[in-house]
Amino acid sequence: CTVAVLLVCLFVYFLNMPLFARQAAAEEKVALAVYDLKGLNISEMDAAGITEFVRTALINTKYFNVIEKANMEKVLSETAFQQSGCTADECAVQIGKILNVRKMLVGSVQKTLGIYYISIRFVDVETAVSEFAKMAEAEDNRGLVAAANRIANDIVAECGGAAPNGGLKTGGDALLPAPAKEILPPLPPA
């Protein structure tokens, strides 16, 4: 009788192994670093602030392990990585390897005729290939957090993921409820 019970237990255990493996794989998050977006027709400080909106939105998706900016700077300074004369695209793979991440987010933020455009590329560090690109726009500086949320939602959707609430909302603003003033003060009007 105990042999039969043991066989049933082993059968149930082996039957559920693929389920446990899928759960473990789902919990493993992709390491991602966000390189400072290049500012076009805006200051470097404003571009850094908008980069932080995007980084925060990505963290709040809970889909990636996003490397904190302070940690990125520390590791890059410890390795004496020289960024001078190298664009984000040229350095993305090098920086990604130094930071030991699988993916890098690079791009730009520009202001044209009063409208902000956030343009990003999702780069695979191992292959040095831009897997996809996304863009979001904001009518003015008050719409930048919503644009960052749309970018984050689009990235997660492109990677086959879903928002923590069980699915992405097409509006793009649903993932992050925090208003801009809670992250960084709003940019002055143009």
Tab-separated table of C-alpha atoms in Angstrom:
chain	number	residue	atom	x	y	z
A	1	CYS	CA	0.000	0.000	0.000
A	2	THR	CA	2.833	2.411	0.796
A	3	VAL	CA	4.408	1.737	-2.592
A	4	ALA	CA	1.170	2.760	-4.279
A	5	VAL	CA	1.012	5.979	-2.245
A	6	LEU	CA	4.651	6.714	-3.079
A	7	LEU	CA	4.002	6.143	-6.790
A	8	VAL	CA	0.973	8.467	-6.716
A	9	CYS	CA	3.005	11.151	-4.919
A	10	LEU	CA	5.821	10.854	-7.444
A	11	PHE	CA	3.329	10.989	-10.317
A	12	VAL	CA	1.723	14.175	-8.946
A	13	TYR	CA	5.162	15.708	-8.326
A	14	PHE	CA	6.414	15.036	-11.861
A	15	LEU	CA	3.089	16.100	-13.343
A	16	ASN	CA	3.409	19.510	-11.677
A	17	MET	CA	7.099	20.074	-12.474
A	18	PRO	CA	6.399	21.977	-15.716
A	19	LEU	CA	4.009	24.241	-13.776
A	20	PHE	CA	6.703	25.046	-11.208
A	21	ALA	CA	9.257	25.656	-13.965
A	22	ARG	CA	6.873	28.074	-15.743
A	23	GLN	CA	6.233	29.952	-12.496
A	24	ALA	CA	9.960	30.297	-11.822
A	25	ALA	CA	10.590	31.497	-15.375
A	26	ALA	CA	7.770	34.023	-15.102
A	27	GLU	CA	9.230	35.402	-11.885
A	28	GLU	CA	12.665	35.880	-13.488
A	29	LYS	CA	12.757	39.478	-14.645
A	30	VAL	CA	14.940	40.827	-17.425
A	31	ALA	CA	17.692	43.184	-16.242
A	32	LEU	CA	17.301	46.560	-17.984
A	33	ALA	CA	19.322	49.767	-17.861
A	34	VAL	CA	17.969	53.103	-19.087
A	35	TYR	CA	20.629	55.296	-20.672
A	36	ASP	CA	19.997	59.043	-20.344
A	37	LEU	CA	17.836	60.216	-23.216
A	38	LYS	CA	19.523	62.701	-25.513
A	39	GLY	CA	17.897	66.118	-25.390
A	40	LEU	CA	17.057	67.740	-28.708
A	41	ASN	CA	15.913	71.362	-28.404
A	42	ILE	CA	15.692	70.961	-24.623
A	43	SER	CA	18.264	71.246	-21.859
A	44	GLU	CA	20.310	68.297	-20.642
A	45	MET	CA	18.705	68.729	-17.216
A	46	ASP	CA	15.180	68.510	-18.672
A	47	ALA	CA	16.172	65.438	-20.702
A	48	ALA	CA	17.524	63.813	-17.506
A	49	GLY	CA	14.236	64.538	-15.733
A	50	ILE	CA	12.209	62.993	-18.547
A	51	THR	CA	14.553	59.990	-18.527
A	52	GLU	CA	13.704	59.597	-14.853
A	53	PHE	CA	9.968	59.627	-15.708
A	54	VAL	CA	10.578	56.739	-18.139
A	55	ARG	CA	12.774	54.852	-15.638
A	56	THR	CA	10.131	55.231	-12.908
A	57	ALA	CA	7.352	54.093	-15.242
A	58	LEU	CA	9.370	50.985	-16.163
A	59	ILE	CA	10.051	50.181	-12.508
A	60	ASN	CA	6.354	50.476	-11.738
A	61	THR	CA	5.442	47.950	-14.427
A	62	LYS	CA	7.183	45.339	-12.248
A	63	TYR	CA	8.153	43.572	-15.469
A	64	PHE	CA	11.893	44.411	-15.487
A	65	ASN	CA	14.720	44.645	-12.974
A	66	VAL	CA	15.601	48.259	-13.746
A	67	ILE	CA	19.089	49.330	-12.704
A	68	GLU	CA	19.017	52.504	-10.620
A	69	LYS	CA	20.787	55.496	-12.129
A	70	ALA	CA	23.022	55.940	-9.071
A	71	ASN	CA	24.154	52.303	-9.344
A	72	MET	CA	24.794	52.718	-13.076
A	73	GLU	CA	26.955	55.784	-12.462
A	74	LYS	CA	28.850	54.069	-9.644
A	75	VAL	CA	29.666	50.963	-11.704
A	76	LEU	CA	30.651	53.018	-14.748
A	77	SER	CA	32.911	55.291	-12.679
A	78	GLU	CA	34.520	52.292	-10.944
A	79	THR	CA	35.319	50.743	-14.310
A	80	ALA	CA	36.588	54.115	-15.555
A	81	PHE	CA	34.285	53.921	-18.552
A	82	GLN	CA	34.892	56.932	-20.764
A	83	GLN	CA	31.728	58.145	-22.455
A	84	SER	CA	33.290	61.128	-24.171
A	85	GLY	CA	32.952	61.050	-27.934
A	86	CYS	CA	30.588	58.102	-27.922
A	87	THR	CA	26.887	58.278	-28.642
A	88	ALA	CA	24.285	56.294	-26.728
A	89	ASP	CA	23.861	53.879	-29.629
A	90	GLU	CA	27.592	53.227	-29.894
A	91	CYS	CA	28.019	52.795	-26.163
A	92	ALA	CA	24.775	50.968	-25.317
A	93	VAL	CA	26.209	47.500	-25.807
A	94	GLN	CA	29.468	48.312	-23.985
A	95	ILE	CA	27.622	49.890	-21.072
A	96	GLY	CA	25.124	47.024	-20.966
A	97	LYS	CA	27.935	44.481	-20.711
A	98	ILE	CA	29.664	46.446	-17.949
A	99	LEU	CA	26.371	46.714	-16.040
A	100	ASN	CA	25.625	43.017	-16.663
A	101	VAL	CA	22.159	43.689	-18.101
A	102	ARG	CA	20.421	41.941	-20.976
A	103	LYS	CA	18.650	44.999	-22.387
A	104	MET	CA	19.401	48.715	-22.735
A	105	LEU	CA	16.961	51.509	-23.389
A	106	VAL	CA	18.377	54.404	-25.421
A	107	GLY	CA	16.829	57.276	-27.295
A	108	SER	CA	15.991	60.923	-27.270
A	109	VAL	CA	13.472	63.467	-26.149
A	110	GLN	CA	12.851	66.475	-28.295
A	111	LYS	CA	10.650	69.511	-28.300
A	112	THR	CA	9.369	70.653	-31.664
A	113	LEU	CA	6.798	73.424	-32.049
A	114	GLY	CA	5.916	73.098	-28.363
A	115	ILE	CA	5.256	69.347	-28.490
A	116	TYR	CA	7.510	66.858	-26.688
A	117	TYR	CA	8.429	63.591	-28.409
A	118	ILE	CA	9.999	60.703	-26.486
A	119	SER	CA	11.647	58.225	-28.827
A	120	ILE	CA	13.287	55.056	-27.501
A	121	ARG	CA	15.011	51.957	-28.824
A	122	PHE	CA	15.125	48.645	-26.957
A	123	VAL	CA	18.602	47.165	-27.494
A	124	ASP	CA	19.627	43.561	-26.854
A	125	VAL	CA	23.082	43.767	-25.250
A	126	GLU	CA	24.199	40.324	-26.431
A	127	THR	CA	23.321	40.794	-30.110
A	128	ALA	CA	23.707	44.602	-30.301
A	129	VAL	CA	20.404	44.728	-32.205
A	130	SER	CA	17.646	47.261	-31.613
A	131	GLU	CA	14.715	44.908	-31.130
A	132	PHE	CA	12.064	47.617	-31.491
A	133	ALA	CA	11.458	51.334	-31.185
A	134	LYS	CA	8.615	53.237	-29.549
A	135	MET	CA	7.518	56.843	-29.516
A	136	ALA	CA	5.133	58.882	-27.393
A	137	GLU	CA	4.249	62.540	-27.495
A	138	ALA	CA	3.070	65.092	-24.973
A	139	GLU	CA	1.262	68.292	-25.921
A	140	ASP	CA	3.096	70.142	-23.146
A	141	ASN	CA	5.256	69.503	-20.086
A	142	ARG	CA	2.227	68.430	-18.014
A	143	GLY	CA	1.745	65.430	-20.314
A	144	LEU	CA	5.262	64.031	-19.967
A	145	VAL	CA	4.502	61.561	-17.170
A	146	ALA	CA	1.560	60.162	-19.146
A	147	ALA	CA	3.833	59.870	-22.211
A	148	ALA	CA	6.442	58.017	-20.112
A	149	ASN	CA	3.700	55.662	-18.879
A	150	ARG	CA	2.589	54.973	-22.459
A	151	ILE	CA	6.189	54.194	-23.434
A	152	ALA	CA	6.543	51.796	-20.465
A	153	ASN	CA	3.233	50.088	-21.290
A	154	ASP	CA	4.238	49.771	-24.941
A	155	ILE	CA	7.612	48.256	-24.009
A	156	VAL	CA	6.017	45.666	-21.706
A	157	ALA	CA	3.416	44.823	-24.363
A	158	GLU	CA	6.114	44.451	-27.033
A	159	CYS	CA	8.007	42.098	-24.720
A	160	GLY	CA	4.885	39.981	-24.317
A	161	GLY	CA	4.127	41.032	-20.776
A	162	ALA	CA	1.125	42.383	-18.975
A	163	ALA	CA	0.597	45.078	-16.418
A	164	PRO	CA	0.429	43.988	-12.762
A	165	ASN	CA	-3.364	44.385	-12.875
A	166	GLY	CA	-3.539	41.470	-15.322
A	167	GLY	CA	-3.456	43.303	-18.605
A	168	LEU	CA	-2.335	46.461	-20.298
A	169	LYS	CA	-4.850	49.215	-20.709
A	170	THR	CA	-4.727	50.837	-24.098
A	171	GLY	CA	-4.922	54.353	-22.667
A	172	GLY	CA	-1.341	54.015	-21.472
A	173	ASP	CA	-1.867	56.220	-18.417
A	174	ALA	CA	-3.378	53.523	-16.201
A	175	LEU	CA	-0.134	51.885	-15.087
A	176	LEU	CA	1.234	54.800	-13.065
A	177	PRO	CA	-1.245	56.847	-11.086
A	178	ALA	CA	1.351	59.260	-9.667
A	179	PRO	CA	1.161	62.807	-11.019
A	180	ALA	CA	4.320	64.514	-12.303
A	181	LYS	CA	4.772	66.685	-9.215
A	182	GLU	CA	5.326	63.568	-7.073
A	183	ILE	CA	8.254	62.445	-9.231
A	184	LEU	CA	9.907	65.678	-10.326
A	185	PRO	CA	8.638	69.229	-10.428
A	186	PRO	CA	7.021	70.117	-13.765
A	187	LEU	CA	9.141	71.755	-16.422
A	188	PRO	CA	8.543	75.474	-16.923
A	189	PRO	CA	6.218	76.341	-19.829
A	190	ALA	CA	7.939	76.973	-23.137
